[in-house]
Short mmCIF file of C-alpha atoms in Angstrom, two decimals:
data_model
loop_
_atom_site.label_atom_id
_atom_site.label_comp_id
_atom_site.label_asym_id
_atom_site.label_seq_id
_atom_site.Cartn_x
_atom_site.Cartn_y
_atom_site.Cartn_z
CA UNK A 7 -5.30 4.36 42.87
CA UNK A 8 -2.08 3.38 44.32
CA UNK A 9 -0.05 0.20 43.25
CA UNK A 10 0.52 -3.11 45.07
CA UNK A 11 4.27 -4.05 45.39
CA UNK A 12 3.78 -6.91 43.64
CA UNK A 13 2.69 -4.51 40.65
CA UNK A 14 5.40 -2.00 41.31
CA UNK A 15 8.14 -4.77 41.70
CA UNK A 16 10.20 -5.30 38.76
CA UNK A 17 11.60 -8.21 37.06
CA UNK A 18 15.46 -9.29 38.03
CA UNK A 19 17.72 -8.60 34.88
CA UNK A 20 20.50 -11.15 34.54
CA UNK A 21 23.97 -9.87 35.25
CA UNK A 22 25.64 -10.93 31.76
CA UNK A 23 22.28 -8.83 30.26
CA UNK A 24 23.04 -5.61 32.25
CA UNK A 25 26.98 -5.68 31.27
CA UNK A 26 26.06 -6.32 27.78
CA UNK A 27 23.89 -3.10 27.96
CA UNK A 28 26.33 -1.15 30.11
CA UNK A 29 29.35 -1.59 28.08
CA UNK A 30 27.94 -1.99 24.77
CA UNK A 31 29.48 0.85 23.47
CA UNK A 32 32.65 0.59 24.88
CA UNK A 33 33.21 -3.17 23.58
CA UNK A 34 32.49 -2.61 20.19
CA UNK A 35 34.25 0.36 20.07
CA UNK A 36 37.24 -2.04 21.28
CA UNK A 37 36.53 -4.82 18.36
CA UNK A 38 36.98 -1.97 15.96
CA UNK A 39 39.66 -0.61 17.27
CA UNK A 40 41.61 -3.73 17.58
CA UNK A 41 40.36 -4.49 13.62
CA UNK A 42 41.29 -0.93 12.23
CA UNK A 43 44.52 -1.31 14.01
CA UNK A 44 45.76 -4.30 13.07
CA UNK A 45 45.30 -3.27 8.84
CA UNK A 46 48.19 -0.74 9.58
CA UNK A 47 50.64 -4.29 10.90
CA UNK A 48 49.15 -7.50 9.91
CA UNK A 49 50.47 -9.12 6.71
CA UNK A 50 47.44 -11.64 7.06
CA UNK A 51 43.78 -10.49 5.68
CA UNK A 52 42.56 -13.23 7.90
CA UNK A 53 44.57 -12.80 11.08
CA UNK A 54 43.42 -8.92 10.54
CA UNK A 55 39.88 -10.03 10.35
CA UNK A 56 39.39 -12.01 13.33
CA UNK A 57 38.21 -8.71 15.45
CA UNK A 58 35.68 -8.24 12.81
CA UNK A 59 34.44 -11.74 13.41
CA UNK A 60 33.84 -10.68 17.27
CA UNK A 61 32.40 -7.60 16.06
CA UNK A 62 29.64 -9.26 13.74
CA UNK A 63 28.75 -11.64 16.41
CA UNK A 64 28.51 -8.78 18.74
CA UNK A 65 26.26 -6.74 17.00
CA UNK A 66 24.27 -9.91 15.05
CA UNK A 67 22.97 -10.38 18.93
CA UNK A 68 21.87 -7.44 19.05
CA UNK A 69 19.62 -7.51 16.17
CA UNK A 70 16.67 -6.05 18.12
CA UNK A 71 18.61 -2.98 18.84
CA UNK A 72 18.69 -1.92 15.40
CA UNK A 73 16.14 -3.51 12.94
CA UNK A 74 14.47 -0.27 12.81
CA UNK A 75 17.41 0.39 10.29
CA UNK A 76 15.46 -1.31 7.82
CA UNK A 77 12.93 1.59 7.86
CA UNK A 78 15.30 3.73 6.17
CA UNK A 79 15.82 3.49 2.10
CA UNK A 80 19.55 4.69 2.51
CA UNK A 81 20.27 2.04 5.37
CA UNK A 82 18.10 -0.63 2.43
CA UNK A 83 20.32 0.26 -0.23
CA UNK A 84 23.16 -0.45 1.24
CA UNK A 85 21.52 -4.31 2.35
CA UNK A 86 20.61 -4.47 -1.36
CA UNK A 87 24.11 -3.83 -2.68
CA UNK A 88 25.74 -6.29 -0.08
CA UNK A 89 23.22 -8.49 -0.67
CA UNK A 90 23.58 -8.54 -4.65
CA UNK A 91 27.05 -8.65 -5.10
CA UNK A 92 27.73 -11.78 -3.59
CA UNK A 93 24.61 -13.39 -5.16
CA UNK A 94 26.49 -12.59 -8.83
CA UNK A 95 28.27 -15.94 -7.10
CA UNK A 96 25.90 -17.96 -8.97
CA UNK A 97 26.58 -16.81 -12.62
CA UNK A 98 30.17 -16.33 -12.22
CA UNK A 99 32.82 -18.91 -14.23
CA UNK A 100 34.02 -20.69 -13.09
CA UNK A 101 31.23 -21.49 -10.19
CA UNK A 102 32.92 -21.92 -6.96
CA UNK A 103 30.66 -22.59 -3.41
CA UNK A 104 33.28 -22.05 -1.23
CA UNK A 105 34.01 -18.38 -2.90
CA UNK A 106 30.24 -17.84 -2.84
CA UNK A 107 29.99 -19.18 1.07
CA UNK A 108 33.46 -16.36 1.44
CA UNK A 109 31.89 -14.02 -0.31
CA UNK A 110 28.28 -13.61 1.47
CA UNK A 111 30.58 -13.79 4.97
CA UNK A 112 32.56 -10.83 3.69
CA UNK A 113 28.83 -8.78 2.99
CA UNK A 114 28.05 -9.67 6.36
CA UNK A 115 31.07 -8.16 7.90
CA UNK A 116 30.89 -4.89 5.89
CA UNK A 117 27.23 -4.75 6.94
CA UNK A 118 28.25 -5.02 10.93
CA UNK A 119 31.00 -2.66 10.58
CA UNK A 120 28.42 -0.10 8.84
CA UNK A 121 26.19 -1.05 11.90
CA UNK A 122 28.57 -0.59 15.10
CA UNK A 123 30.05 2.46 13.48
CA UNK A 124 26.33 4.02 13.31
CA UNK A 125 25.47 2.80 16.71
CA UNK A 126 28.88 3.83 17.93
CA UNK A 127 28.58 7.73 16.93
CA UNK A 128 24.83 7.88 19.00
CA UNK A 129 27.59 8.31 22.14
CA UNK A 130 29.64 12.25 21.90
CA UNK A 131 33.29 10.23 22.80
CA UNK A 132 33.17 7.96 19.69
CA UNK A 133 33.88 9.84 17.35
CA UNK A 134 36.72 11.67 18.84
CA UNK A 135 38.60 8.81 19.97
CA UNK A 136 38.07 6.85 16.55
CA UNK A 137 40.43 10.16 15.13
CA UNK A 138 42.47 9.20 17.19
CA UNK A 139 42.90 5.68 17.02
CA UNK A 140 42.63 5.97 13.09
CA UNK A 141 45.45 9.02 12.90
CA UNK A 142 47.95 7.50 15.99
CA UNK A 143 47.47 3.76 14.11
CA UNK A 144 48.56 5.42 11.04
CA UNK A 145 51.43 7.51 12.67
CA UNK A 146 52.97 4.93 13.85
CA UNK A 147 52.60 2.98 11.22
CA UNK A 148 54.11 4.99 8.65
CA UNK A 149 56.31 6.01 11.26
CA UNK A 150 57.98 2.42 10.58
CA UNK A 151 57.51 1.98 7.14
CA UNK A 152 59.81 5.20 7.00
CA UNK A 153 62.66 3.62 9.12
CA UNK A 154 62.46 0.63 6.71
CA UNK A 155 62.84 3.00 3.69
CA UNK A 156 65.66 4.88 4.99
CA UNK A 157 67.54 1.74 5.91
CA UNK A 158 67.11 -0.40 3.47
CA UNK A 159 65.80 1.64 0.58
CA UNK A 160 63.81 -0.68 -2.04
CA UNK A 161 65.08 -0.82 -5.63
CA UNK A 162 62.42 1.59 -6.86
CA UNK A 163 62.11 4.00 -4.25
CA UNK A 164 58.88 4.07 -3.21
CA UNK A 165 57.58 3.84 0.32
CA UNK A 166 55.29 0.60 0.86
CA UNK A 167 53.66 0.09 3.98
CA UNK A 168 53.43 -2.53 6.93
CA UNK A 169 50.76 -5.46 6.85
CA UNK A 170 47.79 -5.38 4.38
CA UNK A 171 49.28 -1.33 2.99
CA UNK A 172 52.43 -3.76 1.20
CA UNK A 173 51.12 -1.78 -2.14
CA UNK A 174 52.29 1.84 -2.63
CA UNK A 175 48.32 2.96 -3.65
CA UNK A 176 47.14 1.43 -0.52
CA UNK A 177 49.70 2.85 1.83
CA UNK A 178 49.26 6.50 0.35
CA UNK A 179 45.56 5.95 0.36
CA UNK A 180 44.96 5.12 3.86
CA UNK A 181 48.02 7.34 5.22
CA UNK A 182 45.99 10.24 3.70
CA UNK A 183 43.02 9.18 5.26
CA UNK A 184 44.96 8.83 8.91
CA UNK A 185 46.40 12.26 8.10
CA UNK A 186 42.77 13.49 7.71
CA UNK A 187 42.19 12.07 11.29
CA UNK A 188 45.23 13.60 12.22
CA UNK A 189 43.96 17.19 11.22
CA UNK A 190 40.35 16.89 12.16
CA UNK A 191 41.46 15.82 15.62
CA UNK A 192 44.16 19.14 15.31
CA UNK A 193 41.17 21.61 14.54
CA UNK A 194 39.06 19.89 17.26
CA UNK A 195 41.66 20.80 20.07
CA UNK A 196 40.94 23.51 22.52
CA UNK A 197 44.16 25.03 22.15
CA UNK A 198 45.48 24.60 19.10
CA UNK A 199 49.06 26.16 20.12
CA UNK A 200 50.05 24.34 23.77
CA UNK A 201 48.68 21.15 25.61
CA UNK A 202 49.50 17.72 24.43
CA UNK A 203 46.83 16.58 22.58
CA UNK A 204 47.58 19.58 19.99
CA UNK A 205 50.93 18.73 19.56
CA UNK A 206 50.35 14.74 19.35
CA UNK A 207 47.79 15.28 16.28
CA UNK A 208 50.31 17.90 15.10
CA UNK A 209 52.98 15.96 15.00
CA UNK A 210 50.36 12.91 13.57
CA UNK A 211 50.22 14.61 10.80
CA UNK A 212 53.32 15.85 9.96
CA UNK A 213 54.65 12.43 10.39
CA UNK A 214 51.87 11.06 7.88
CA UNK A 215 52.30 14.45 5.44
CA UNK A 216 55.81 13.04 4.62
CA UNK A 217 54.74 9.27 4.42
CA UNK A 218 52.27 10.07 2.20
CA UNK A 219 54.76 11.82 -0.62
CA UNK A 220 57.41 8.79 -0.47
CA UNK A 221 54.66 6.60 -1.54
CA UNK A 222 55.44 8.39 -4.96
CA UNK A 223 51.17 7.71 -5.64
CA UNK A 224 50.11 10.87 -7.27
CA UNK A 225 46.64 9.83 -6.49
CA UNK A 226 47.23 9.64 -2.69
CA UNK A 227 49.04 12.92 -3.28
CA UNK A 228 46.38 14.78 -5.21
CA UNK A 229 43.56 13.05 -3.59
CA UNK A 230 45.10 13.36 -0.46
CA UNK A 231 45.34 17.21 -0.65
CA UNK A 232 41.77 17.48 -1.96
CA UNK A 233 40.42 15.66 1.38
CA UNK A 234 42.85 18.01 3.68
CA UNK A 235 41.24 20.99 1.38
CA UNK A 236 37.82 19.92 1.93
CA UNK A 237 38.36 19.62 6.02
CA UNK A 238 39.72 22.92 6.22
CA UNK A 239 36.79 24.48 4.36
CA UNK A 240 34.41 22.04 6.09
CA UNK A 241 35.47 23.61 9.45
CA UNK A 242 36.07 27.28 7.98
CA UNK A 243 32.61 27.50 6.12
CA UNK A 244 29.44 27.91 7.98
CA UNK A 245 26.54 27.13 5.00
CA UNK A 246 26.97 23.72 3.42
CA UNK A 247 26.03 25.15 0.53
CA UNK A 248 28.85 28.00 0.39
CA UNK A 249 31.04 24.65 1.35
CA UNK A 250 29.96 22.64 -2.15
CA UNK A 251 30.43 26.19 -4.39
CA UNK A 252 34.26 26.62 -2.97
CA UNK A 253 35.29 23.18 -2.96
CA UNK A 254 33.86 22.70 -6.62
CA UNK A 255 35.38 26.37 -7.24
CA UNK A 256 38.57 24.93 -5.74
CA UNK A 257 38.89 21.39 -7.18
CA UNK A 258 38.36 22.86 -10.78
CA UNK A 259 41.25 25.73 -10.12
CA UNK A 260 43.47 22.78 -9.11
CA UNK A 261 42.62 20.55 -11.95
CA UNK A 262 43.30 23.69 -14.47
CA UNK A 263 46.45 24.70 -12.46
CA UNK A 264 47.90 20.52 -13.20
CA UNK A 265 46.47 20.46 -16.57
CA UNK A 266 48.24 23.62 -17.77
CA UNK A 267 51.20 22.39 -15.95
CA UNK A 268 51.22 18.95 -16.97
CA UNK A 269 51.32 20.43 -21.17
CA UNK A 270 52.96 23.86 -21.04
CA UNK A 271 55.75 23.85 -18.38
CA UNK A 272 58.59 21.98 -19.16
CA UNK A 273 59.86 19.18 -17.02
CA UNK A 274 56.07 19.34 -15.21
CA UNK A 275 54.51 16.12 -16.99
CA UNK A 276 57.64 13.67 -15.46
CA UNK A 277 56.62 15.48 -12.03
CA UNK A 278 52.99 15.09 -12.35
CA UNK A 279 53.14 11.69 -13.81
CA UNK A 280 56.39 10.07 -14.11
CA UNK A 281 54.65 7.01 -15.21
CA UNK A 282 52.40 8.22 -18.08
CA UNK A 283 48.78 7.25 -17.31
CA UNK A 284 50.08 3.44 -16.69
CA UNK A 285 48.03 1.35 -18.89
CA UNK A 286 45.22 3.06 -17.45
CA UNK A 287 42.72 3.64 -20.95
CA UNK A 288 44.40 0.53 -22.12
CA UNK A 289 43.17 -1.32 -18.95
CA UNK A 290 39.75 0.54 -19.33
CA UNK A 291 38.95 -0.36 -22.82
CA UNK A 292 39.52 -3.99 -22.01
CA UNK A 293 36.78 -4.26 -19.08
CA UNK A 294 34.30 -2.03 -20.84
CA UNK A 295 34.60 -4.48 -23.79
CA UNK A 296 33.95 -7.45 -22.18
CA UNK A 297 30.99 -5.97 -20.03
CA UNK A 298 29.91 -4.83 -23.39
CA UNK A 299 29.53 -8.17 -24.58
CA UNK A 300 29.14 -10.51 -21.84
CA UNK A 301 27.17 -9.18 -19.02
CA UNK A 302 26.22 -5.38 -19.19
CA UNK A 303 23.21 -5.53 -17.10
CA UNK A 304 24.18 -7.97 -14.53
CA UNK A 305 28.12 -8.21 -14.80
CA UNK A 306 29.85 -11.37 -15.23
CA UNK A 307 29.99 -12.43 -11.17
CA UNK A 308 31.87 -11.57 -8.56
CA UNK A 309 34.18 -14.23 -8.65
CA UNK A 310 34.95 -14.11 -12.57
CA UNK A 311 38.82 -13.74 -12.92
CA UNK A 312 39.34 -10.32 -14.13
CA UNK A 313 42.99 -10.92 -14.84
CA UNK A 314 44.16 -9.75 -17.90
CA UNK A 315 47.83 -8.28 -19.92
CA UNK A 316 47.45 -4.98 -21.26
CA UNK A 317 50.98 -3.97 -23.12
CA UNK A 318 52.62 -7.21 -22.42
CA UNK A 319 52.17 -6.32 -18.48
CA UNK A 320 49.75 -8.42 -16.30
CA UNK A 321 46.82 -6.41 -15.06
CA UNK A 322 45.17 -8.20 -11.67
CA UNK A 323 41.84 -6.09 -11.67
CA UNK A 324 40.50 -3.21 -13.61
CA UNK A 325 41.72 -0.34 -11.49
CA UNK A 326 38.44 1.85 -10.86
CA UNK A 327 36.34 0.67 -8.55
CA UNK A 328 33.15 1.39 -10.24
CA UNK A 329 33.86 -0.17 -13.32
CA UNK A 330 35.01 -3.25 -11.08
CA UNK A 331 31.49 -2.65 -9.60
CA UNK A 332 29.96 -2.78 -12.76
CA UNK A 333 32.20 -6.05 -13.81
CA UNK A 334 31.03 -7.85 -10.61
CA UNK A 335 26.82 -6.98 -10.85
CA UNK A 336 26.66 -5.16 -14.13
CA UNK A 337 24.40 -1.45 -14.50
CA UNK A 338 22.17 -2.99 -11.56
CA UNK A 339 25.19 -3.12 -9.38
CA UNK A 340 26.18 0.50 -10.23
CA UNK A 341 22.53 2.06 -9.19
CA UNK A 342 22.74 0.38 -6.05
CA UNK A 343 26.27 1.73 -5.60
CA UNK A 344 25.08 5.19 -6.92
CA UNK A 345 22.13 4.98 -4.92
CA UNK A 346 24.48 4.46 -1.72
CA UNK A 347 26.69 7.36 -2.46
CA UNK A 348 23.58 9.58 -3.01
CA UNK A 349 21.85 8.75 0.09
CA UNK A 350 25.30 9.21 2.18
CA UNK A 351 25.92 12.44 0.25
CA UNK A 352 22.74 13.60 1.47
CA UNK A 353 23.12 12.73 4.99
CA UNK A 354 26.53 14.10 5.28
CA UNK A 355 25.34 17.29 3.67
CA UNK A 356 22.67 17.95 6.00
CA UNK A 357 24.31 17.17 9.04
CA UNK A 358 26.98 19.56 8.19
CA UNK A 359 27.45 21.24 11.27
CA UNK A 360 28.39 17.89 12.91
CA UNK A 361 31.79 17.14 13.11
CA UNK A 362 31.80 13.47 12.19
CA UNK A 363 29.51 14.95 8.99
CA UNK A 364 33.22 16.99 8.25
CA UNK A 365 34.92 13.98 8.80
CA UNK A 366 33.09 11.71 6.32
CA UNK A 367 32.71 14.72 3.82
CA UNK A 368 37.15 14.94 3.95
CA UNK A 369 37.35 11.08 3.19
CA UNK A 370 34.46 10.95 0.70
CA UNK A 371 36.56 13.83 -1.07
CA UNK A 372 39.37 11.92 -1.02
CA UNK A 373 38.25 8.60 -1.91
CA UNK A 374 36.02 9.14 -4.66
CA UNK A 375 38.04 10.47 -6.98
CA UNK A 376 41.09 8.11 -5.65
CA UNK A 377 38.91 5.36 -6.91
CA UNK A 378 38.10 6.69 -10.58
CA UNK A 379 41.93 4.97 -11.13
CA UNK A 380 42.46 2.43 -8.38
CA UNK A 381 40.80 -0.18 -6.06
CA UNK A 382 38.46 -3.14 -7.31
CA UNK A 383 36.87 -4.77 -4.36
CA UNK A 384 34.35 -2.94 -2.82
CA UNK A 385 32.94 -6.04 -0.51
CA UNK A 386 36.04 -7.46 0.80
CA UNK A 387 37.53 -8.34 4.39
CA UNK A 388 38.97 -5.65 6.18
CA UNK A 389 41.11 -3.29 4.21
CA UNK A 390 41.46 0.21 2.82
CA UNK A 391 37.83 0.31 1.17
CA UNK A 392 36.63 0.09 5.20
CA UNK A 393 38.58 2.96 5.86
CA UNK A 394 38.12 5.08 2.58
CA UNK A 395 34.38 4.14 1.51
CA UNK A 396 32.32 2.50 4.47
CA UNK A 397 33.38 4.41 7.37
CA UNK A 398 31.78 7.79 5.62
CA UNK A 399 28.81 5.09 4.67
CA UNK A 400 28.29 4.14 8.47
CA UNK A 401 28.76 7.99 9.89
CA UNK A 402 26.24 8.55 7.63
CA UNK A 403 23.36 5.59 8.84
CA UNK A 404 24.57 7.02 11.88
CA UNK A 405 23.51 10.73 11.58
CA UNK A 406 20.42 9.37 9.77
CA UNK A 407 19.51 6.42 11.85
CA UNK A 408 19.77 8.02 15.46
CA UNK A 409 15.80 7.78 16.09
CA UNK A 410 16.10 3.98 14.85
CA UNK A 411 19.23 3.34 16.81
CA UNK A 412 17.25 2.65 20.22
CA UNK A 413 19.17 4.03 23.59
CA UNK A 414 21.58 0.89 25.45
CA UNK A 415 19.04 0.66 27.97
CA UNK A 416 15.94 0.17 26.07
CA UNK A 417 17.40 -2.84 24.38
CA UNK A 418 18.38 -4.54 27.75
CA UNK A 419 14.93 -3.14 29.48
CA UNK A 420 17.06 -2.27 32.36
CA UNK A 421 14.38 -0.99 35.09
CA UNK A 422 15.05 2.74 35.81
CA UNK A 423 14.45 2.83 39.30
#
């Protein structure tokens, strides 16, 4: 039975509608661009953040587009953790609205960045260019943090970085992780010998391989090798599970290698760690203490001052991020974190042939470890934990998600006549 016109005839779609579908991608690909970006040069945390502002409007709108997220227990953990650490707002001391209101915005932003870099990766370009963006940002940035050192060397030279990477840990952190970028966009070159996009991620990383050193962080050092290691083998190895028994085989040869270094070689431990273990099991024993006693199950709050002196030095935060985790929300924080690494451990694992899978393997390899003896603020405006912990979390939704992650189209119902 053949149709009327009136029953073949489609409804008009607005213009704005059919842009907003069109260049989805593209625009939020811009927003984080411009946010990642500006971390490497903006002093301001807030001036930094106003991309991510756009970019959480942006992809609020779109709600429809990817609610079927909320089908998947990974994608629900990570709601539940976002959700729950700001909510420790309410038993913190002292109690503060206006930290609780700051707190609950910053969720939401780490939530939409998770969200556009999922729905970002269901197009083949994104995840090339993002290595770019992530290892030329960092380049350049370290790039100019090096002129500064070599003009006017600080008293204790060390390399710090420009804008929000001011701190020697953050600057070798995230430099690693741009030199990562760096070589995964190297090995994904045609021609690895001529052509210009070899020889900019070549010299990408060579440029980041010295920053990385001058920072004089032997965790960005160490853990920065580890994450290098860990591409290379990622992109060398066929079976993931060959991949987990030589980079465990590997990681435990290096630990042995600095261990019997470190105590038998003399002159090693001042090269290994100049610095002793800085406080570090001092700093430890304090935070586990007063979790101990005041809030083991559900922390003491997010917005509890965890300033302390430890050896008649001040202490700002407990250096670990999972025992900052477990100050903020207590053991119930820590399974949701837990349950967010094992669910993006999964994902990564078996989507292993898939190059952004590599990528967020490398950085998970790196920052893991890094943050057994650094970082404290895993829901925070943008900053290094975006680049070293949620970026892996959101490639990850993103392999997982892809069915739930409706095509540009279908969310605008363009007609496809």
């Amino acid at each position: 039975m053949a149709l009327t016109p009136a029953e073949t005839e489609q409804p008009a779609v607005p213009k704005w509608r059919r842009v907003a579908v069109e260049y989805r991608v593209p625009i939020t690909a811009a927003a984080m661009v411009a946010a990642l970006a500006s971390m490497f040069v903006l002093t301001s945390q807030s001036g930094a953040s106003f991309a991510t502002y756009l970019l959480a409007s942006w992809v609020l709108a779109a709600l429809p587009r990817w609610r079927g997220l909320f089908l998947d227990w990974g994608f629900l953990a990570i709601v539940a953790l976002l959700a729950y650490l700001p909510l420790t707002s309410l038993w913190s001391v002292p109690w503060d609205g206006r930290g609780a209101f700051g707190q609950t915005v910053r969720a939401v932003l780490v939530l939409t960045f998770v969200v556009a870099i999922a729905e970002c990766l269901q197009v083949d370009w994104f995840r090339q260019r993002m290595t770019w963006v992530v290892a030329v940002a960092g380049a350049l940035a370290a790039a100019a943090a090096m002129w500064f050192f070599f003009t006017e060397p600080p008293w204790d030279n060390r390399l710090n970085g420009l804008g929000q990477l001011d701190t020697h840990v953050a600057a070798g952190l995230v430099y690693a992780v741009a030199g990562i970028c760096a070589l995964a966009w190297l090995l994904a070159s045609e021609d690895r010998r001529l052509g210009f996009s070899a020889l900019s991620a070549a010299v990408a990383a060579a440029v980041l391989a010295v920053a990385v050193p001058l920072t004089g962080s032997r965790n960005a050092i160490a853990c920065g090798l580890l994450g290098a290691l860990g591409l290379l083998l990622a992109h060398s190895v066929k079976r993931p599970a060959r991949f987990a028994m030589l980079g465990i085989a590997s990681a435990v040869a290096l630990l042995a290698a600095g261990l019997g270094a470190y105590h038998f070689v003399a002159g090693a431990d001042a090269l290994i760690l100049p610095r002793g273990d800085s406080y570090r099991l001092g700093i430890w024993s304090y935070y586990v203490e007063r979790i101990g006693s005041d809030g083991p199950w559900f922390g003491l709050g997010i917005l509890t001052d965890d300033a302390t002196q430890v050896g008649g030095w001040p202490v700002q935060h407990p250096h670990n991020l999972f025992l900052a985790v477990v100050w903020q929300g207590g053991l119930l924080a820590l399974a949701l974190l837990l349950a967010v690494i094992v669910a993006t451990g999964q994902t990564l694992f078996a989507h292993y042939a898939r190059p952004e899978a590599k990528l967020g393997m490398a950085i998970w390899i790196l920052a893991l470890p890094a943050y057994l003896i650094d970082g404290h603020e895993l829901v925070d405006k943008i900053g290094w934990t975006w680049l070293l912990f949620w970026l892996p979390v959101g490639i990850a939704v993103g392999l997982r998600g892809s069915a739930a992650l409706a095509d540009a189209r279908r969310f605008g119902a363009l007609p496809t006549g």
